[in-house]
CSV table of C-alpha atoms and ligand atoms in Angstrom, one decimal:
chain,number,residue,atom,x,y,z
A,25,MET,CA,-5.3,8.9,27.0
A,26,GLU,CA,-9.1,6.8,26.0
A,27,GLU,CA,-10.3,5.6,22.9
A,28,LEU,CA,-8.7,7.2,20.2
A,29,ARG,CA,-11.4,8.8,18.4
A,30,ILE,CA,-10.7,8.6,14.7
A,31,GLY,CA,-12.2,10.5,11.6
A,32,VAL,CA,-11.9,9.1,8.3
A,33,VAL,CA,-12.3,11.0,5.2
A,34,GLY,CA,-12.8,9.5,2.2
A,35,THR,CA,-16.2,6.5,2.2
A,36,GLY,CA,-15.3,4.4,0.1
A,37,ALA,CA,-14.2,0.7,-0.7
A,38,ILE,CA,-11.6,0.6,1.9
A,39,GLY,CA,-13.1,3.7,3.5
A,40,ARG,CA,-15.7,1.0,5.0
A,41,LYS,CA,-14.2,-1.8,5.1
A,42,HIS,CA,-11.5,0.2,7.9
A,43,ILE,CA,-15.2,1.1,9.5
A,44,ARG,CA,-16.0,-1.6,10.0
A,45,ARG,CA,-13.3,-3.3,11.7
A,46,ILE,CA,-11.8,-0.3,13.3
A,47,THR,CA,-15.6,-0.5,14.6
A,48,GLU,CA,-16.2,-4.9,15.5
A,49,ARG,CA,-13.4,-6.2,15.5
A,50,LEU,CA,-10.2,-3.7,16.6
A,51,LYS,CA,-9.4,-2.7,20.0
A,52,GLY,CA,-9.4,0.9,21.4
A,53,GLY,CA,-10.5,3.8,17.8
A,54,LYS,CA,-13.5,4.3,17.8
A,55,VAL,CA,-14.6,6.6,14.0
A,56,VAL,CA,-16.8,9.5,15.0
A,57,ALA,CA,-16.3,11.6,12.2
A,58,VAL,CA,-16.8,10.4,8.6
A,59,SER,CA,-16.3,12.5,5.1
A,60,ASP,CA,-16.0,12.3,1.6
A,61,ALA,CA,-17.0,14.1,-1.8
A,62,ASN,CA,-20.6,11.8,-2.3
A,63,LEU,CA,-22.2,13.2,0.4
A,64,ALA,CA,-25.3,10.2,0.1
A,65,GLY,CA,-22.4,7.7,0.7
A,66,ALA,CA,-20.6,9.5,3.1
A,67,GLN,CA,-24.6,10.5,5.1
A,68,ALA,CA,-25.4,6.8,5.1
A,69,VAL,CA,-22.2,5.6,6.2
A,70,ALA,CA,-22.4,7.7,9.0
A,71,ALA,CA,-26.3,7.4,9.8
A,72,GLU,CA,-24.7,3.1,10.3
A,73,TYR,CA,-22.1,4.1,12.2
A,74,GLY,CA,-23.2,7.1,14.8
A,75,ALA,CA,-20.7,8.9,13.3
A,76,GLU,CA,-20.3,13.1,13.4
A,77,LEU,CA,-20.8,14.3,9.3
A,78,PHE,CA,-18.6,16.5,7.6
A,79,GLU,CA,-19.7,18.0,4.2
A,80,ASP,CA,-15.6,19.1,3.8
A,81,GLY,CA,-13.3,16.7,4.6
A,82,GLY,CA,-11.0,20.2,6.2
A,83,ALA,CA,-13.4,21.0,9.3
A,84,LEU,CA,-13.7,16.5,9.9
A,85,ILE,CA,-9.1,17.7,10.3
A,86,ALA,CA,-9.6,20.4,12.1
A,87,SER,CA,-12.7,19.7,14.3
A,88,PRO,CA,-12.0,19.2,18.1
A,89,GLY,CA,-13.6,15.8,18.2
A,90,VAL,CA,-11.4,13.8,16.1
A,91,ASP,CA,-7.9,12.6,17.5
A,92,ALA,CA,-6.3,11.5,14.8
A,93,VAL,CA,-7.6,10.8,10.9
A,94,ILE,CA,-7.9,8.0,8.5
A,95,VAL,CA,-7.2,9.1,4.6
A,96,THR,CA,-9.5,6.7,2.9
A,97,ALA,CA,-10.3,9.2,0.1
A,98,TRP,CA,-9.1,8.6,-4.2
A,99,ASP,CA,-5.4,9.1,-4.6
A,100,PRO,CA,-5.5,12.6,-5.7
A,101,ALA,CA,-7.0,13.7,-2.9
A,102,HIS,CA,-4.5,12.5,-0.2
A,103,LYS,CA,-2.5,15.1,-0.4
A,104,GLU,CA,-4.6,18.1,0.7
A,105,TYR,CA,-5.8,16.1,3.8
A,106,VAL,CA,-2.5,14.8,4.6
A,107,MET,CA,-1.4,18.2,4.6
A,108,ASP,CA,-4.1,19.1,6.9
A,109,ALA,CA,-3.7,16.3,9.8
A,110,VAL,CA,0.2,17.7,10.4
A,111,ARG,CA,-0.5,21.6,10.0
A,112,ALA,CA,-3.1,20.5,12.6
A,113,GLY,CA,-0.3,18.6,14.7
A,114,LYS,CA,-2.4,15.1,14.0
A,115,TYR,CA,-1.9,11.3,13.4
A,116,VAL,CA,-3.1,10.5,9.6
A,117,PHE,CA,-2.6,6.9,8.6
A,118,CYS,CA,-2.9,8.1,5.0
A,119,GLU,CA,-4.1,5.1,2.7
A,120,LYS,CA,-1.2,4.0,0.3
A,121,PRO,CA,-0.3,6.7,-1.6
A,122,LEU,CA,1.1,8.6,0.6
A,123,ALA,CA,0.0,10.8,-2.4
A,124,THR,CA,0.8,10.5,-6.7
A,125,THR,CA,4.0,12.4,-7.4
A,126,ALA,CA,7.2,12.4,-5.7
A,127,ALA,CA,7.2,16.3,-5.6
A,128,ASP,CA,3.5,16.4,-3.5
A,129,CYS,CA,5.4,13.6,-1.0
A,130,ARG,CA,8.8,16.0,-0.3
A,131,GLU,CA,5.9,18.9,0.3
A,132,ILE,CA,4.3,16.7,3.1
A,133,VAL,CA,8.1,15.5,4.2
A,134,GLU,CA,9.0,18.9,4.6
A,135,ALA,CA,6.2,20.0,6.1
A,136,GLU,CA,5.9,16.9,8.9
A,137,GLN,CA,10.0,18.0,9.9
A,138,ALA,CA,9.2,21.5,10.1
A,139,GLY,CA,6.1,20.4,12.7
A,140,GLY,CA,9.5,18.8,14.6
A,141,LYS,CA,7.2,15.7,15.1
A,142,ARG,CA,6.4,12.2,13.2
A,143,LEU,CA,2.3,12.2,12.3
A,144,VAL,CA,2.3,10.2,8.8
A,145,GLN,CA,2.3,6.6,8.6
A,146,VAL,CA,1.2,5.4,5.1
A,147,GLY,CA,-1.6,2.1,4.4
A,148,PHE,CA,1.4,-0.4,2.8
A,149,MET,CA,-0.3,-2.8,5.0
A,150,ARG,CA,1.8,-5.8,3.2
A,151,ARG,CA,4.4,-5.2,6.4
A,152,TYR,CA,2.3,-6.5,8.4
A,153,ASP,CA,1.3,-10.1,6.9
A,154,GLU,CA,2.5,-12.8,8.5
A,155,GLY,CA,3.7,-14.4,5.9
A,156,TYR,CA,5.9,-11.7,5.0
A,157,ARG,CA,6.6,-11.0,8.1
A,158,ARG,CA,8.1,-14.3,8.3
A,159,MET,CA,10.5,-14.3,5.3
A,160,LYS,CA,11.6,-11.1,7.1
A,161,GLU,CA,12.8,-12.9,10.2
A,162,ALA,CA,14.4,-15.5,7.8
A,163,VAL,CA,16.8,-13.9,5.6
A,164,ASP,CA,16.6,-11.1,8.7
A,165,GLY,CA,18.1,-13.8,10.8
A,166,GLY,CA,20.1,-15.2,7.5
A,167,PHE,CA,18.9,-18.3,6.9
A,168,ILE,CA,20.0,-17.9,2.7
A,169,GLY,CA,22.3,-16.0,3.0
A,170,ALA,CA,22.8,-12.3,1.4
A,171,PRO,CA,19.5,-11.6,-0.8
A,172,LEU,CA,20.7,-11.5,-4.2
A,173,MET,CA,17.4,-11.8,-6.3
A,174,VAL,CA,14.0,-10.5,-5.7
A,175,HIS,CA,10.9,-12.4,-7.9
A,176,CYS,CA,7.6,-10.7,-7.2
A,177,ALA,CA,4.3,-10.7,-8.8
A,178,HIS,CA,1.4,-8.5,-8.7
A,179,ARG,CA,-2.0,-10.5,-11.0
A,180,ASN,CA,-5.2,-9.2,-10.2
A,181,ALA,CA,-7.9,-11.2,-11.8
A,182,SER,CA,-9.0,-8.7,-14.3
A,183,MET,CA,-9.6,-4.8,-14.1
A,184,ASP,CA,-11.7,-2.0,-15.5
A,185,PRO,CA,-11.4,-1.4,-19.0
A,186,GLU,CA,-10.5,2.5,-18.1
A,187,TYR,CA,-7.8,1.4,-16.0
A,188,GLU,CA,-4.0,3.3,-17.2
A,189,ASP,CA,-0.5,2.5,-17.6
A,190,ASP,CA,0.5,4.7,-14.8
A,191,TYR,CA,-1.3,2.8,-12.4
A,192,MET,CA,0.6,-0.5,-13.0
A,193,ILE,CA,2.9,1.6,-11.0
A,194,THR,CA,1.0,3.8,-8.6
A,195,GLN,CA,-2.1,1.8,-7.5
A,196,CYS,CA,0.0,-1.9,-8.0
A,197,CYS,CA,3.4,-2.1,-8.1
A,198,ILE,CA,3.3,0.3,-5.3
A,199,HIS,CA,2.8,-2.2,-2.6
A,200,GLU,CA,5.9,-4.6,-4.1
A,201,ILE,CA,8.0,-1.4,-4.1
A,202,ASP,CA,7.8,-0.5,-0.3
A,203,LEU,CA,7.8,-3.5,0.7
A,204,VAL,CA,10.8,-5.8,-1.3
A,205,LYS,CA,12.6,-2.7,-0.1
A,206,TRP,CA,12.2,-3.4,3.7
A,207,LEU,CA,11.7,-6.8,3.5
A,208,ILE,CA,15.7,-6.8,2.5
A,209,ASP,CA,16.4,-4.2,4.2
A,210,ASP,CA,18.4,-1.9,1.4
A,211,GLU,CA,18.3,1.3,-1.1
A,212,TYR,CA,17.4,1.3,-5.0
A,213,GLU,CA,19.6,2.6,-7.1
A,214,SER,CA,17.8,2.2,-10.5
A,215,VAL,CA,14.4,1.0,-12.6
A,216,ARG,CA,13.4,-0.3,-15.9
A,217,VAL,CA,10.1,-1.7,-17.4
A,218,LEU,CA,10.0,-4.2,-19.8
A,219,LEU,CA,6.6,-4.8,-22.1
A,220,PRO,CA,5.1,-8.1,-22.9
A,221,ARG,CA,3.2,-9.2,-25.1
A,222,SER,CA,-0.2,-7.3,-25.1
A,223,THR,CA,-3.2,-9.8,-23.1
A,224,LYS,CA,-6.1,-9.9,-25.6
A,225,PHE,CA,-8.1,-9.1,-22.1
A,226,THR,CA,-6.6,-5.8,-21.5
A,227,GLY,CA,-8.7,-2.4,-22.0
A,228,ARG,CA,-7.9,0.1,-24.9
A,229,ARG,CA,-5.0,2.5,-22.5
A,230,LEU,CA,-3.5,-0.3,-21.0
A,231,HIS,CA,-0.3,-2.6,-21.5
A,232,ASP,CA,-1.1,-5.9,-19.3
A,233,PRO,CA,1.2,-7.4,-18.5
A,234,GLN,CA,4.5,-5.3,-17.2
A,235,ILE,CA,7.5,-6.3,-15.4
A,236,ALA,CA,9.7,-3.3,-13.5
A,237,GLN,CA,13.2,-4.4,-12.7
A,238,ILE,CA,14.8,-2.5,-9.7
A,239,ARG,CA,18.6,-2.9,-8.6
A,240,THR,CA,19.2,-2.1,-4.9
A,241,LYS,CA,22.4,-0.5,-3.8
A,242,LYS,CA,23.7,-3.7,-2.8
A,243,GLY,CA,23.9,-4.6,-6.2
A,244,VAL,CA,19.8,-7.4,-4.7
A,245,CYS,CA,18.1,-7.7,-8.2
A,246,ILE,CA,14.2,-7.2,-8.0
A,247,ASP,CA,11.3,-8.4,-10.6
A,248,VAL,CA,7.5,-7.8,-10.7
A,249,GLU,CA,5.2,-9.0,-12.8
A,250,ILE,CA,2.3,-6.7,-12.7
A,251,PHE,CA,-0.5,-8.7,-14.0
A,252,VAL,CA,-4.7,-6.8,-13.7
A,253,ASN,CA,-5.9,-9.0,-16.8
A,254,CYS,CA,-5.2,-12.3,-16.0
A,255,GLN,CA,-8.2,-14.2,-15.9
A,256,PHE,CA,-7.7,-17.0,-12.8
A,257,GLY,CA,-7.5,-14.7,-9.8
A,258,TYR,CA,-5.8,-12.2,-7.6
A,259,ASP,CA,-2.6,-13.6,-7.1
A,260,ILE,CA,0.4,-12.3,-5.0
A,261,GLN,CA,3.5,-13.8,-5.5
A,262,CYS,CA,7.7,-13.7,-3.6
A,263,GLN,CA,10.9,-15.3,-3.4
A,264,VAL,CA,14.0,-14.2,-2.1
A,265,VAL,CA,17.4,-15.9,-3.3
A,266,GLY,CA,19.7,-15.9,-1.1
A,267,GLU,CA,23.7,-17.2,-1.1
A,268,SER,CA,22.5,-20.0,0.3
A,269,GLY,CA,18.8,-20.5,-0.2
A,270,THR,CA,15.3,-19.2,-0.8
A,271,VAL,CA,12.2,-18.7,1.0
A,272,ASN,CA,8.9,-17.7,-0.4
A,273,LEU,CA,5.6,-15.9,0.0
A,274,PRO,CA,3.6,-18.9,1.7
A,275,ASP,CA,-0.2,-19.0,-0.5
A,276,PRO,CA,-2.7,-18.8,2.4
A,277,SER,CA,-4.4,-21.6,3.4
A,278,TYR,CA,-7.5,-22.8,1.4
A,279,LEU,CA,-9.7,-26.0,1.7
A,280,PRO,CA,-7.7,-28.4,-0.1
A,281,TYR,CA,-10.5,-30.5,-2.2
A,282,ARG,CA,-9.9,-33.5,-4.5
A,283,LYS,CA,-13.3,-33.9,-6.9
A,284,GLY,CA,-14.3,-34.7,-10.7
A,285,ALA,CA,-11.0,-37.3,-11.0
A,286,VAL,CA,-8.6,-33.4,-10.1
A,287,ARG,CA,-7.3,-32.2,-6.8
A,288,GLY,CA,-7.4,-28.0,-6.7
A,289,ALA,CA,-7.7,-25.9,-4.0
A,290,ALA,CA,-9.5,-22.4,-4.8
A,291,LEU,CA,-7.7,-19.7,-5.1
A,292,CYS,CA,-8.5,-15.9,-3.5
A,293,THR,CA,-10.0,-13.5,-6.3
A,294,ASN,CA,-10.1,-10.0,-4.6
A,295,TRP,CA,-6.9,-8.0,-2.5
A,296,GLU,CA,-9.6,-7.6,0.6
A,297,ASP,CA,-9.7,-11.1,1.5
A,298,ARG,CA,-6.0,-11.8,1.0
A,299,PHE,CA,-5.3,-9.4,3.1
A,300,VAL,CA,-7.4,-9.4,5.3
A,301,GLU,CA,-5.4,-10.1,8.6
A,302,ALA,CA,-3.4,-7.6,7.4
A,303,TYR,CA,-5.3,-4.8,7.5
A,304,ASN,CA,-6.2,-5.7,10.8
A,305,VAL,CA,-2.9,-6.2,12.2
A,306,GLU,CA,-2.0,-2.8,10.4
A,307,LEU,CA,-4.6,-0.8,11.9
A,308,GLN,CA,-4.5,-2.5,15.1
A,309,GLU,CA,-0.9,-1.2,15.7
A,310,TRP,CA,-2.0,2.2,14.3
A,311,ILE,CA,-4.1,2.6,16.6
A,312,ASP,CA,-2.0,1.1,19.8
A,313,ALA,CA,1.0,3.5,18.4
A,314,THR,CA,-1.2,6.6,17.8
A,315,ARG,CA,-2.7,6.4,21.6
A,316,ALA,CA,1.2,5.7,22.6
A,317,GLY,CA,2.1,9.5,20.8
A,318,ARG,CA,4.1,7.3,17.9
A,319,VAL,CA,4.3,6.6,14.5
A,320,ASP,CA,5.7,3.2,14.0
A,321,GLY,CA,4.3,2.2,10.7
A,322,PRO,CA,5.7,2.8,7.0
A,323,ASN,CA,6.5,7.0,7.9
A,324,ALA,CA,5.7,9.6,5.1
A,325,TRP,CA,9.7,8.9,4.1
A,326,ASP,CA,8.5,5.2,3.3
A,327,GLY,CA,6.0,7.3,1.1
A,328,TYR,CA,8.0,9.6,-0.2
A,329,VAL,CA,10.6,6.4,-1.1
A,330,ALA,CA,8.3,4.8,-3.2
A,331,ALA,CA,7.2,7.2,-5.4
A,332,VAL,CA,10.1,8.9,-6.3
A,333,THR,CA,10.4,4.7,-7.1
A,334,ALA,CA,7.8,4.6,-9.1
A,335,ASP,CA,7.8,8.4,-11.0
A,336,ALA,CA,11.5,7.1,-12.2
A,337,MET,CA,9.4,3.2,-13.5
A,338,ILE,CA,7.4,5.6,-15.3
A,339,ARG,CA,10.3,7.8,-17.4
A,340,ALA,CA,11.8,4.5,-17.5
A,341,ARG,CA,9.0,2.9,-18.8
A,342,GLU,CA,8.6,6.2,-21.8
A,343,ALA,CA,11.8,6.5,-22.1
A,344,GLY,CA,12.5,2.4,-22.6
A,345,GLU,CA,15.3,3.2,-20.7
A,346,GLU,CA,17.0,2.3,-17.0
A,347,MET,CA,16.5,5.3,-14.8
A,348,PRO,CA,18.4,6.1,-12.3
A,349,VAL,CA,15.9,7.0,-8.2
A,350,ASP,CA,17.6,10.0,-7.5
A,351,LEU,CA,17.2,9.7,-3.9
A,352,PRO,CA,18.7,12.4,-0.9
A,353,GLU,CA,20.0,10.4,2.5
A,354,ARG,CA,17.6,9.8,5.0
A,355,PRO,CA,17.0,12.1,7.4
A,356,ALA,CA,18.0,11.6,11.0
A,357,PHE,CA,14.4,12.5,11.4
A,358,TYR,CA,13.1,9.3,9.7
A,359,ARG,CA,15.3,7.1,11.8
B,14,NAD,P1,-13.9,4.3,-4.1
B,14,NAD,O1,-13.1,4.7,-5.2
B,14,NAD,O2,-14.0,2.8,-3.3
B,14,NAD,O3,-13.1,5.7,-3.2
B,14,NAD,C1,-12.2,6.4,-3.1
B,14,NAD,C2,-13.9,7.5,-2.3
B,14,NAD,O4,-12.8,8.9,-2.1
B,14,NAD,C3,-15.2,7.9,-2.8
B,14,NAD,O5,-16.4,7.6,-2.3
B,14,NAD,C4,-14.4,9.1,-3.7
B,14,NAD,O6,-15.9,9.5,-3.1
B,14,NAD,C5,-13.8,9.3,-2.9
B,14,NAD,N1,-13.5,11.2,-2.4
B,14,NAD,C6,-12.4,11.5,-4.5
B,14,NAD,N2,-12.6,12.3,-4.0
B,14,NAD,C7,-12.5,13.8,-2.8
B,14,NAD,C8,-12.3,14.1,-2.3
B,14,NAD,N3,-11.6,15.2,-2.1
B,14,NAD,N4,-12.8,14.5,-0.5
B,14,NAD,C9,-13.3,13.4,-0.2
B,14,NAD,N5,-13.1,12.3,-0.9
B,14,NAD,C10,-13.1,12.1,-1.8
B,14,NAD,O7,-11.9,4.4,-3.5
B,14,NAD,P2,-11.1,3.1,-2.7
B,14,NAD,O8,-11.2,1.2,-3.1
B,14,NAD,O9,-11.8,2.9,-1.0
B,14,NAD,O10,-9.3,3.6,-2.5
B,14,NAD,C11,-9.1,4.6,-2.2
B,14,NAD,C12,-8.6,4.1,-1.8
B,14,NAD,O11,-7.3,3.2,-0.3
B,14,NAD,C13,-7.4,5.0,-2.3
B,14,NAD,O12,-5.9,5.8,-2.4
B,14,NAD,C14,-6.7,3.7,-2.6
B,14,NAD,O13,-5.9,3.3,-3.3
B,14,NAD,C15,-6.6,3.0,-1.4
B,14,NAD,N6,-6.2,1.7,-1.7
B,14,NAD,C16,-5.4,0.6,-1.0
B,14,NAD,C17,-5.5,-0.7,-0.5
B,14,NAD,C18,-4.7,-1.3,-0.4
B,14,NAD,O14,-4.2,-2.1,-0.3
B,14,NAD,N7,-4.1,-1.3,1.0
B,14,NAD,C19,-6.6,-1.5,-1.5
B,14,NAD,C20,-7.7,-0.7,-2.2
B,14,NAD,C21,-7.6,0.6,-2.3
B,15,ISE,C1,-5.2,-1.8,-5.4
B,15,ISE,O1,-5.3,-0.7,-5.3
B,15,ISE,C2,-4.7,-2.0,-4.0
B,15,ISE,O2,-4.6,-1.8,-3.4
B,15,ISE,C3,-4.3,-3.8,-3.5
B,15,ISE,O3,-3.8,-3.9,-2.5
B,15,ISE,C4,-4.0,-4.6,-4.6
B,15,ISE,O4,-3.3,-5.5,-5.1
B,15,ISE,C5,-4.5,-4.3,-6.7
B,15,ISE,O5,-4.1,-4.5,-7.2
B,15,ISE,C6,-4.8,-3.1,-6.6
B,15,ISE,O6,-5.2,-3.1,-7.5
């Protein structure tokens, strides 16, 4: 295939970043069409990049001039656009989460299987981060023996005061839910959520921090601290404890300094800078695989597993109890 003609539905923050990276940095793809519920925003992007403007996302997806679709609209619109793409038989990259409920993800998985071809990739970009990839290589190679525990932290400096409890799981922890399963090659069995004392910096709708605990089918215990008003920066940590050692996610390399009798290194403050290379690699590999007619990255089933786990976490938090993660066996179609 010549250059992949890409249509982007959702020209908000990450949509614009992805359009810029495809245009200025990546190879093999061109953004030819854009759409957004905020028409003025989409119009500005269309003018800047010489892309066709569609008032309706569904019409963009159906357009014969669009080979493949990127969905970067807000979470509740993902399902509709992914379903449109699947029905049109077009490859689609959808930002996480695949949909806001497990039931909606299930519908996508069923529609994709009915069409007989894998088309959907979900934007779990941590799998493309160099640090996590090195950890996975070490774990897969037996460097620390069998994994026993995984400790994670997902910290944002501050969040909108209207941020809600469920977003801690569906927007933040969803990354660790996908990542750890991939990292240690295991499946989830049950979940709990602990609520430590809440920080005074949180908004009225949000209990912050929260700790998600997961037990896997092989008996590994995972804990994820989610703390979105930590004040000091954007900080992502991960450690796998194995039978004979540990491996840690390397911090990004920031310029170390000595100043005012202090030795230090500035921290990252946002997810875009922290994972910029991961996003670049993720989309380059998606373009390459799409042009070759394959889905190599996290697929619709991974999106469904993450949503089932997130739903169980929300129920566990509300009930104050451990909840099972009830999943059917992964179909052969997704192996
Ligand atoms: P944003 O609010 O900046 O942009 C969302 C855009 O969606 C807005 O421009 C809005 O007008 C548009 N929109 C809303 N409803 C629509 C509809 N029905 N049809 C078309 N457009 C519609 O948010 P964002 O930060 O750019 O996030 C967008 C998506 O990307 C979200 O799903 C979010 O979870 C995901 N995201 C992923 C990562 C990551 O690390 N992978 C990071 C940030 C955001
Ligand atoms: C955001 O929505 C993301 O997806 C980022 O990757 C995540 O780290 C951040 O905490 C979320 O708010």
